[in-house]
XYZ file of C-alpha atoms in Angstrom:
506
model
C -35.216 10.772 -6.831
C -37.826 9.284 -4.519
C -39.416 11.190 -1.631
C -37.331 9.326 0.951
C -34.140 10.433 -0.828
C -35.254 14.063 -0.708
C -36.100 13.684 2.972
C -32.605 12.388 3.787
C -30.993 15.250 1.886
C -33.328 17.758 3.554
C -32.458 16.505 7.043
C -28.751 16.758 6.217
C -29.019 20.354 4.994
C -31.176 21.351 7.970
C -28.588 19.846 10.328
C -25.826 21.984 8.800
C -27.769 25.213 9.169
C -28.879 24.242 12.690
C -25.297 23.618 13.832
C -24.268 26.954 12.336
C -27.087 28.651 14.228
C -26.057 26.984 17.504
C -22.584 28.492 17.209
C -23.785 31.872 15.954
C -23.886 33.273 19.516
C -20.591 31.769 20.683
C -18.249 34.156 18.849
C -17.367 37.086 21.110
C -14.873 38.787 18.759
C -13.190 38.220 15.398
C -10.495 36.119 17.102
C -13.251 33.701 18.136
C -14.957 33.965 14.765
C -11.865 33.260 12.648
C -9.451 31.190 14.815
C -11.811 29.868 17.543
C -9.788 31.526 20.292
C -6.998 28.960 19.584
C -8.791 26.477 21.812
C -9.881 23.601 19.559
C -8.708 19.997 20.184
C -6.204 18.566 17.726
C -8.251 15.461 16.825
C -11.212 17.597 15.761
C -9.013 19.851 13.647
C -7.355 16.805 12.016
C -10.665 15.328 10.845
C -11.981 18.713 9.709
C -8.726 19.394 7.811
C -9.123 16.043 6.063
C -12.458 17.218 4.696
C -10.795 20.398 3.423
C -8.063 18.380 1.701
C -10.256 15.848 -0.090
C -13.195 17.997 -1.288
C -15.551 17.145 -4.140
C -12.520 16.517 -6.316
C -12.145 13.218 -4.480
C -15.818 12.227 -4.588
C -16.252 12.992 -8.292
C -12.721 13.253 -9.672
C -11.043 10.217 -8.097
C -13.523 7.692 -9.584
C -12.934 9.382 -12.961
C -9.185 9.061 -12.432
C -9.423 5.402 -11.373
C -11.653 4.621 -14.357
C -9.331 6.326 -16.868
C -5.915 5.486 -15.421
C -4.626 3.453 -12.445
C -3.540 3.825 -8.801
C -0.416 5.943 -9.335
C -2.323 8.948 -7.941
C -1.743 7.370 -4.507
C 1.841 8.670 -4.756
C 0.398 12.171 -4.417
C -0.945 11.225 -1.014
C 2.526 10.028 -0.003
C 3.872 13.369 -1.210
C 1.255 15.060 0.952
C 2.468 13.177 4.021
C 6.068 14.194 3.267
C 5.053 17.829 2.793
C 2.939 17.809 5.944
C 5.822 16.483 8.040
C 8.215 19.128 6.683
C 5.793 21.970 7.392
C 4.883 20.653 10.870
C 8.554 20.429 11.849
C 10.080 23.570 10.327
C 7.442 26.083 9.233
C 4.186 25.798 11.183
C 5.769 26.649 14.598
C 6.846 30.067 13.304
C 3.453 30.809 11.755
C 1.563 29.646 14.857
C 3.783 31.505 17.318
C 3.355 34.765 15.418
C -0.128 34.887 17.039
C -1.691 36.665 14.054
C -5.246 35.954 12.913
C -4.034 35.111 9.403
C -0.674 33.736 8.273
C -0.170 36.830 6.135
C 0.227 38.765 9.379
C 3.583 36.964 9.662
C 4.644 38.490 6.333
C 3.449 41.857 7.626
C 5.664 41.505 10.697
C 8.585 40.640 8.439
C 8.220 43.062 5.519
C 5.521 45.561 6.454
C 1.871 46.287 5.805
C 2.153 46.555 2.007
C 3.755 43.117 1.709
C 1.060 41.621 3.931
C -1.693 43.112 1.804
C -0.059 41.946 -1.419
C 0.082 38.334 -0.166
C -3.478 38.511 1.097
C -4.684 39.783 -2.286
C -2.801 36.999 -4.095
C -4.385 34.445 -1.759
C -7.854 35.854 -2.427
C -7.380 35.824 -6.204
C -5.953 32.306 -6.177
C -8.674 31.071 -3.878
C -11.392 32.396 -6.164
C -10.159 30.078 -8.903
C -9.189 27.179 -6.611
C -12.383 26.901 -4.596
C -14.427 27.935 -7.590
C -13.083 24.853 -9.397
C -14.027 22.633 -6.436
C -17.568 23.974 -6.436
C -17.807 23.422 -10.190
C -16.685 19.786 -9.783
C -19.287 19.235 -7.073
C -21.912 20.824 -9.309
C -21.240 18.149 -11.940
C -22.615 15.503 -9.602
C -25.490 17.663 -8.368
C -26.424 18.483 -11.968
C -26.574 14.775 -12.832
C -28.725 13.995 -9.784
C -31.150 16.906 -10.197
C -31.286 17.375 -13.977
C -29.827 14.153 -15.411
C -27.276 16.099 -17.462
C -24.115 18.221 -17.186
C -25.139 20.776 -19.793
C -23.773 24.204 -18.899
C -27.112 25.717 -17.854
C -27.734 22.878 -15.388
C -24.200 23.246 -14.022
C -24.875 26.925 -13.359
C -28.065 26.202 -11.415
C -26.274 23.535 -9.385
C -23.396 25.915 -8.597
C -25.831 28.597 -7.406
C -27.642 26.121 -5.158
C -24.477 24.822 -3.501
C -23.055 28.316 -3.088
C -26.207 29.595 -1.377
C -26.431 26.741 1.131
C -22.759 26.877 2.083
C -22.698 30.653 2.503
C -25.656 30.645 4.906
C -24.279 28.268 7.542
C -20.701 29.550 7.166
C -21.874 33.069 7.897
C -23.729 31.926 11.006
C -21.253 29.719 12.855
C -17.758 31.061 12.215
C -14.743 28.753 12.396
C -15.960 26.970 15.552
C -19.171 25.892 13.888
C -17.298 24.995 10.706
C -14.861 22.687 12.495
C -17.713 20.647 13.988
C -19.676 20.735 10.727
C -16.625 19.705 8.700
C -15.876 16.846 11.099
C -19.431 15.568 10.712
C -19.269 15.980 6.926
C -15.889 14.243 6.646
C -17.046 11.188 8.585
C -20.237 11.055 6.508
C -18.223 11.393 3.306
C -15.951 8.479 4.259
C -18.892 6.304 5.310
C -20.766 6.841 2.048
C -17.606 6.018 0.084
C -17.229 2.690 1.881
C -20.920 1.884 1.368
C -20.671 2.690 -2.351
C -17.561 0.548 -2.777
C -19.225 -2.429 -1.100
C -22.414 -2.055 -3.143
C -20.501 -1.866 -6.448
C -18.511 -4.967 -5.496
C -21.733 -6.861 -4.730
C -23.337 -5.683 -7.975
C -20.274 -6.766 -9.928
C -20.820 -10.355 -8.761
C -17.476 -11.635 -10.041
C -14.850 -13.739 -8.256
C -11.817 -11.818 -7.027
C -9.326 -13.553 -9.410
C -11.392 -12.492 -12.413
C -11.633 -8.882 -11.202
C -7.888 -8.843 -10.573
C -7.185 -10.177 -14.059
C -9.413 -7.511 -15.622
C -7.497 -4.797 -13.787
C -3.967 -6.163 -14.162
C -3.248 -8.268 -17.246
C -6.336 -7.106 -19.194
C -6.354 -3.492 -17.977
C -6.671 -0.385 -20.161
C -5.330 3.117 -19.467
C -6.413 6.331 -21.175
C -3.563 8.355 -22.690
C -3.530 11.499 -24.896
C -3.410 9.121 -27.886
C -6.417 7.102 -26.679
C -6.999 3.909 -24.696
C -3.967 1.631 -24.462
C -3.266 -1.670 -22.655
C -1.864 -1.141 -19.160
C -2.241 -2.430 -15.587
C -4.825 -0.448 -13.631
C -3.501 -1.684 -10.273
C -0.097 -0.083 -10.812
C 0.943 2.229 -7.955
C 4.633 2.977 -8.590
C 5.753 4.436 -11.916
C 9.582 4.701 -11.951
C 9.813 6.523 -15.281
C 11.715 9.837 -15.303
C 9.294 11.941 -17.323
C 8.116 15.460 -16.575
C 4.971 15.177 -18.707
C 3.504 12.451 -16.463
C 2.049 13.663 -13.151
C 2.038 10.464 -11.107
C 5.537 9.025 -11.280
C 7.575 8.269 -8.149
C 9.638 11.390 -8.765
C 6.617 13.560 -9.493
C 4.609 12.266 -6.528
C 7.270 12.432 -3.827
C 9.260 15.471 -4.988
C 6.855 17.511 -7.105
C 3.762 16.954 -4.966
C 5.864 17.092 -1.785
C 6.920 20.639 -2.737
C 3.348 21.499 -3.752
C 2.063 20.375 -0.345
C 4.744 22.392 1.456
C 3.467 25.416 -0.471
C -0.149 24.575 0.311
C 0.337 24.045 4.039
C 2.526 27.159 4.305
C 0.806 29.795 2.162
C -2.881 28.799 1.879
C -4.803 30.230 4.815
C -7.726 27.917 4.069
C -5.562 25.020 5.295
C -3.377 26.756 7.885
C -6.387 28.435 9.518
C -7.442 25.076 10.951
C -4.042 24.554 12.567
C -4.082 28.082 14.030
C -7.297 27.123 15.873
C -5.494 24.380 17.878
C -4.684 24.758 21.586
C -0.908 24.684 21.069
C 1.665 24.335 18.318
C 2.319 20.629 18.989
C -1.353 19.775 18.473
C -1.346 21.959 15.361
C 1.538 19.980 13.840
C 0.078 16.612 14.782
C -3.320 17.529 13.336
C -1.689 18.515 10.032
C 0.212 15.234 9.657
C -2.782 13.180 10.868
C -5.065 14.794 8.277
C -2.701 13.709 5.488
C -2.423 10.182 6.849
C -6.224 9.940 6.933
C -6.516 11.323 3.399
C -4.568 8.378 1.920
C -7.123 5.576 2.566
C -10.030 7.891 1.728
C -8.656 8.691 -1.723
C -7.841 5.016 -2.265
C -11.494 4.107 -1.621
C -12.724 6.421 -4.372
C -9.999 5.379 -6.801
C -11.120 1.776 -6.293
C -14.698 2.807 -7.055
C -13.449 3.949 -10.471
C -11.538 0.692 -10.979
C -14.577 -1.471 -10.239
C -16.788 0.635 -12.488
C -14.252 0.093 -15.267
C -14.613 -3.675 -14.841
C -18.397 -3.329 -14.796
C -18.689 -1.127 -17.899
C -15.839 -2.269 -20.147
C -18.012 -4.799 -21.995
C -21.277 -2.828 -21.775
C -22.078 -1.082 -25.114
C -24.685 1.082 -23.355
C -21.923 2.751 -21.339
C -19.578 3.516 -24.243
C -19.950 7.275 -23.669
C -18.176 6.901 -20.311
C -14.995 5.932 -22.130
C -14.884 9.327 -23.852
C -16.003 11.505 -20.900
C -16.029 9.953 -17.418
C -16.504 13.201 -15.473
C -19.996 12.187 -14.345
C -19.160 8.469 -14.017
C -19.883 8.030 -10.302
C -22.830 10.478 -10.126
C -24.509 8.615 -12.996
C -24.045 5.335 -11.144
C -25.599 6.836 -8.013
C -28.555 8.148 -9.980
C -29.250 5.019 -12.025
C -27.991 2.035 -10.016
C -28.145 2.864 -6.282
C -31.474 1.875 -4.658
C -33.872 4.341 -3.084
C -32.889 5.450 0.413
C -29.245 4.570 -0.052
C -29.239 6.976 -2.990
C -30.209 9.789 -0.631
C -27.346 8.797 1.677
C -24.912 8.878 -1.266
C -26.076 12.360 -2.194
C -25.477 13.599 1.353
C -21.938 12.231 1.063
C -21.508 14.131 -2.180
C -22.810 17.342 -0.625
C -20.588 16.814 2.417
C -17.499 16.521 0.213
C -18.467 19.635 -1.727
C -19.465 21.874 1.139
C -16.644 20.910 3.535
C -14.024 22.499 1.279
C -16.157 25.353 -0.040
C -17.233 26.628 3.376
C -13.657 26.585 4.683
C -12.591 28.661 1.669
C -15.328 31.219 2.338
C -14.288 31.598 5.977
C -10.557 31.748 5.214
C -11.058 34.361 2.498
C -13.280 36.455 4.747
C -10.755 36.323 7.604
C -7.931 37.401 5.289
C -9.987 40.154 3.680
C -11.287 41.529 6.997
C -8.111 41.391 9.127
C -5.465 42.042 6.454
C -7.278 44.521 4.211
C -10.686 45.823 5.259
C -10.131 46.789 8.917
C -6.569 48.171 8.441
C -7.598 50.237 5.408
C -10.634 51.573 7.268
C -8.409 52.538 10.208
C -5.827 54.239 7.971
C -8.583 56.451 6.560
C -9.794 57.517 9.975
C -12.907 55.322 9.803
C -11.813 52.566 12.168
C -14.397 49.926 13.030
C -14.072 49.544 16.799
C -15.918 47.226 19.133
C -16.358 43.496 18.935
C -19.999 43.655 17.806
C -19.229 45.978 14.895
C -16.242 43.911 13.775
C -18.244 40.686 13.969
C -21.026 42.251 11.925
C -18.511 43.334 9.281
C -16.980 39.846 9.266
C -20.313 38.172 8.626
C -21.030 40.565 5.770
C -17.650 39.739 4.232
C -18.436 36.006 4.493
C -21.550 36.614 2.392
C -19.527 38.673 -0.099
C -16.887 35.937 -0.446
C -19.598 33.329 -0.927
C -21.082 35.349 -3.787
C -17.683 35.887 -5.434
C -16.687 32.218 -5.155
C -19.997 31.121 -6.645
C -19.445 33.421 -9.612
C -15.909 32.170 -10.185
C -17.125 28.562 -10.064
C -19.055 29.287 -13.251
C -15.889 30.713 -14.850
C -13.803 27.650 -13.941
C -16.369 25.429 -15.666
C -15.284 27.081 -18.915
C -11.563 27.013 -17.991
C -11.517 23.271 -17.320
C -12.631 22.515 -20.856
C -9.854 24.716 -22.285
C -7.101 23.271 -20.078
C -7.466 19.707 -21.368
C -6.882 18.377 -17.826
C -9.031 15.869 -15.959
C -10.996 17.113 -12.956
C -8.446 16.181 -10.273
C -5.460 17.607 -12.151
C -7.345 20.800 -12.985
C -8.490 21.390 -9.388
C -4.996 20.888 -7.962
C -3.062 22.475 -10.797
C -5.021 25.729 -10.622
C -3.871 26.159 -7.000
C -0.327 26.701 -8.269
C -1.346 30.099 -9.674
C -1.137 31.652 -6.200
C 1.133 29.131 -4.455
C 4.120 29.578 -6.809
C 4.725 33.192 -5.867
C 3.665 33.013 -2.225
C 5.891 30.054 -1.339
C 8.880 32.060 -2.583
C 7.927 34.896 -0.244
C 7.333 32.629 2.768
C 10.519 30.596 2.300
C 12.537 33.803 2.046
C 10.834 35.322 5.095
C 11.163 32.225 7.283
C 14.622 30.946 6.415
C 16.590 34.037 5.328
C 17.074 37.686 6.238
C 16.693 38.772 2.624
C 13.832 40.462 0.820
C 11.887 43.697 0.912
C 8.499 44.986 -0.185
C 9.509 45.352 -3.835
C 11.021 41.877 -4.105
C 7.943 40.396 -2.372
C 5.584 41.930 -4.920
C 7.898 40.967 -7.786
C 8.013 37.344 -6.563
C 4.214 37.146 -6.420
C 3.862 38.482 -9.968
C 6.612 36.290 -11.427
C 5.190 33.150 -9.781
C 1.739 33.767 -11.250
C 3.078 34.599 -14.719
C 5.030 31.342 -14.849
C 1.925 29.253 -14.099
C -0.403 30.719 -16.751
C 1.303 29.242 -19.850
C 1.869 25.966 -18.002
C -1.839 25.716 -17.198
C -2.870 26.106 -20.841
C -0.079 24.142 -22.538
C -2.500 21.984 -24.470
C -4.334 24.988 -25.892
C -1.116 26.842 -26.758
C 1.105 23.950 -27.897
C -1.283 21.036 -28.506
C 0.141 18.874 -25.712
C 0.966 19.032 -21.983
C 4.755 18.803 -21.846
C 5.145 19.578 -18.125
C 2.706 17.900 -15.711
C 0.998 20.004 -13.044
C 3.041 18.325 -10.295
C 6.069 20.333 -11.465
C 4.360 23.693 -11.893
C 4.696 24.715 -8.243
C 8.354 23.629 -7.876
C 9.292 25.534 -11.051
C 7.392 28.684 -10.115
C 8.334 28.411 -6.431
C 12.078 28.144 -7.033
C 12.097 31.081 -9.445
C 9.965 33.264 -7.145
C 12.200 32.413 -4.173
C 15.254 33.629 -6.105
C 13.376 36.792 -7.093
C 12.345 37.511 -3.501
C 15.830 36.808 -2.149
C 17.288 39.225 -4.691
C 15.856 42.080 -2.650
C 18.186 43.552 -0.064
C 16.774 43.800 3.482
C 15.169 47.144 4.200
C 16.905 49.275 6.783
C 14.936 49.574 9.994
């Protein structure tokens, strides 16, 4: 990279740390630090939540998906809108009105302290893998930019660099600082995507009818058996097949259920809504974030489509047709001019850090309020006083940042074993925690059934169902059930397990 590119990246990173420092003195207690005193405007939360939803999986993974397949992934965004509407109407009001710092406090009110801690632990374990996978995906692009390769040792260095930067400004600013930082990063991320799409179109220098023909009648789609003829502009796939992730049924029903689980059980996402001024703004911000996600993902899918047209007859790019994970980062490194390249890299970093920092903060809030402080108090070593609790919270943010960085290295190995592309791996791994927790939340919110034992059993059963599904290819040689159905399968079973428990007598 040229000096001007490094300068642009340096200014961006300095701005993040500076904003975090500005908000470092504004948190008076852990309620301010973790839910911003429930005083944030809905529009700000909506944009920040969009950044959490898209992550580096969109910046790096969506071009890979567009290059290898078609536009059927858009159905997942429609499923996200459906899931967001369901949660905003029927579930979020109960979680918001519970007035707890984390959503697992609602489970504590319903089933007791042990059940709350069990759900918090499951969230933390699941989040280690989920956000670790996002950081690993972001590190692919950073590794290409800095080292020109995605060899494992370069991925590790890139993961460590991203983890360090994100942990520093997350520790300083709390959720207030993060919401403003994430809003800035989301807007930057979208802008760089539009700029990249326009530049690739100009570089392609082909009339629109010819591009359309290359993507429709002359298109190619990568399948487990290899590259086969197929339209790359296809959006709706009506086939009834459970081994394909992006059919109409899989997108609207499977992903719709997955998104209900995500927006109900994952404190990384719900934490933003809890920071809103009232429950109506919380619901609107959730739905708005999903509506905004749709065009953003479409932009990066189209980047992959145009790169397919550009490279399909280029022998020098034949390696991309066997492994397109670093497709877009390689284009940024080799084809984007100086200055604009630095801007593209800031967009990449924005997509990576916006989701990783929110995970760090959400994990720290859950660990501190659901586990650390209550356990300390139960042992007669209560941490009293706002200053002491804030100090403990900041230390836990650093701890979570270190743990997530370590797990990002582990997920780099897991992705190779799973046989899934980057997007499917990053979303599918979330089901490990969601499958059990959604059973607990649905039982708690909509029934009077369940007790501590059935809650713990549901969490264990949900996780155990996901493990063999995640590694189908390694165990059986082929993925027979697409990731879009993992959460519905595990969620339904775990709900039945949780409901099997009789209500505890008061």
